[in-house]
Coordinates of C-alpha atoms in Angstrom, one line a residue:
M1 CA 13.5 -8.0 0.3
A2 CA 10.0 -7.3 1.2
R3 CA 9.1 -5.3 4.3
E4 CA 7.3 -7.4 6.9
R5 CA 5.7 -4.7 9.1
L6 CA 4.2 -1.4 8.2
R7 CA 3.1 1.6 10.3
C8 CA -0.1 3.2 9.1
G9 CA 0.4 6.9 8.5
W10 CA -3.2 7.6 9.5
C11 CA -4.0 5.6 12.7
G12 CA -0.4 5.0 13.7
D13 CA -1.0 1.3 14.2
E14 CA 1.7 -1.2 13.2
I15 CA 0.3 -4.0 10.8
A16 CA 1.9 -7.0 8.9
A17 CA 2.4 -6.0 5.4
A18 CA 0.4 -9.1 4.4
E19 CA -2.6 -7.8 6.2
A20 CA -3.0 -4.7 3.9
K21 CA -6.1 -4.9 1.9
V22 CA -5.0 -5.1 -1.9
T23 CA -7.3 -4.2 -4.8
R24 CA -6.7 -3.7 -8.4
L25 CA -8.7 -0.9 -10.2
R26 CA -8.6 -0.3 -14.0
N27 CA -8.7 3.2 -15.3
D28 CA -7.6 5.1 -18.4
Y29 CA -3.9 4.9 -17.4
G30 CA -3.7 1.3 -16.7
T31 CA -4.2 -1.1 -13.6
V32 CA -3.9 0.8 -10.2
I33 CA -2.9 -1.2 -7.1
E34 CA -4.2 0.1 -3.9
R35 CA -3.2 -0.9 -0.5
K36 CA -5.3 0.0 2.4
C37 CA -4.9 -0.3 6.3
P38 CA -7.2 -3.2 7.5
K39 CA -7.8 -1.2 10.8
C40 CA -8.8 2.3 9.6
D41 CA -9.5 1.6 5.8
K42 CA -7.3 4.4 4.6
V43 CA -4.9 4.2 1.6
L44 CA -1.4 3.2 2.5
A45 CA -0.2 3.2 -1.2
A46 CA -1.5 3.5 -4.7
Y47 CA 0.6 3.0 -7.7
L48 CA 0.4 1.7 -11.4
E49 CA 1.0 -2.1 -11.6
E50 CA 3.5 -1.4 -14.5
E51 CA 5.7 0.5 -12.1
G52 CA 6.4 -2.7 -10.2
E53 CA 6.7 -3.4 -6.4
F54 CA 8.2 -0.6 -4.4
L55 CA 6.7 -1.1 -1.1
A56 CA 10.0 -2.3 0.4
D57 CA 11.7 1.0 -0.6
M58 CA 9.1 3.4 0.9
R59 CA 9.9 5.5 3.8
N60 CA 8.0 4.9 6.8
F61 CA 7.5 7.7 9.5

């Protein structure tokens, strides 16, 4: 089950997971998926696309 709300570790604001800016970047290791906070524009998560979706399992402080 996908997490619906996230708390940004940088600015502390709670955002909807669907609001996070998602970009795909190619590098020597593969395609990196990067999710950023729409309010402060800092990285929430970055991972290789081949690793799969793990946002629902991430700990949120």
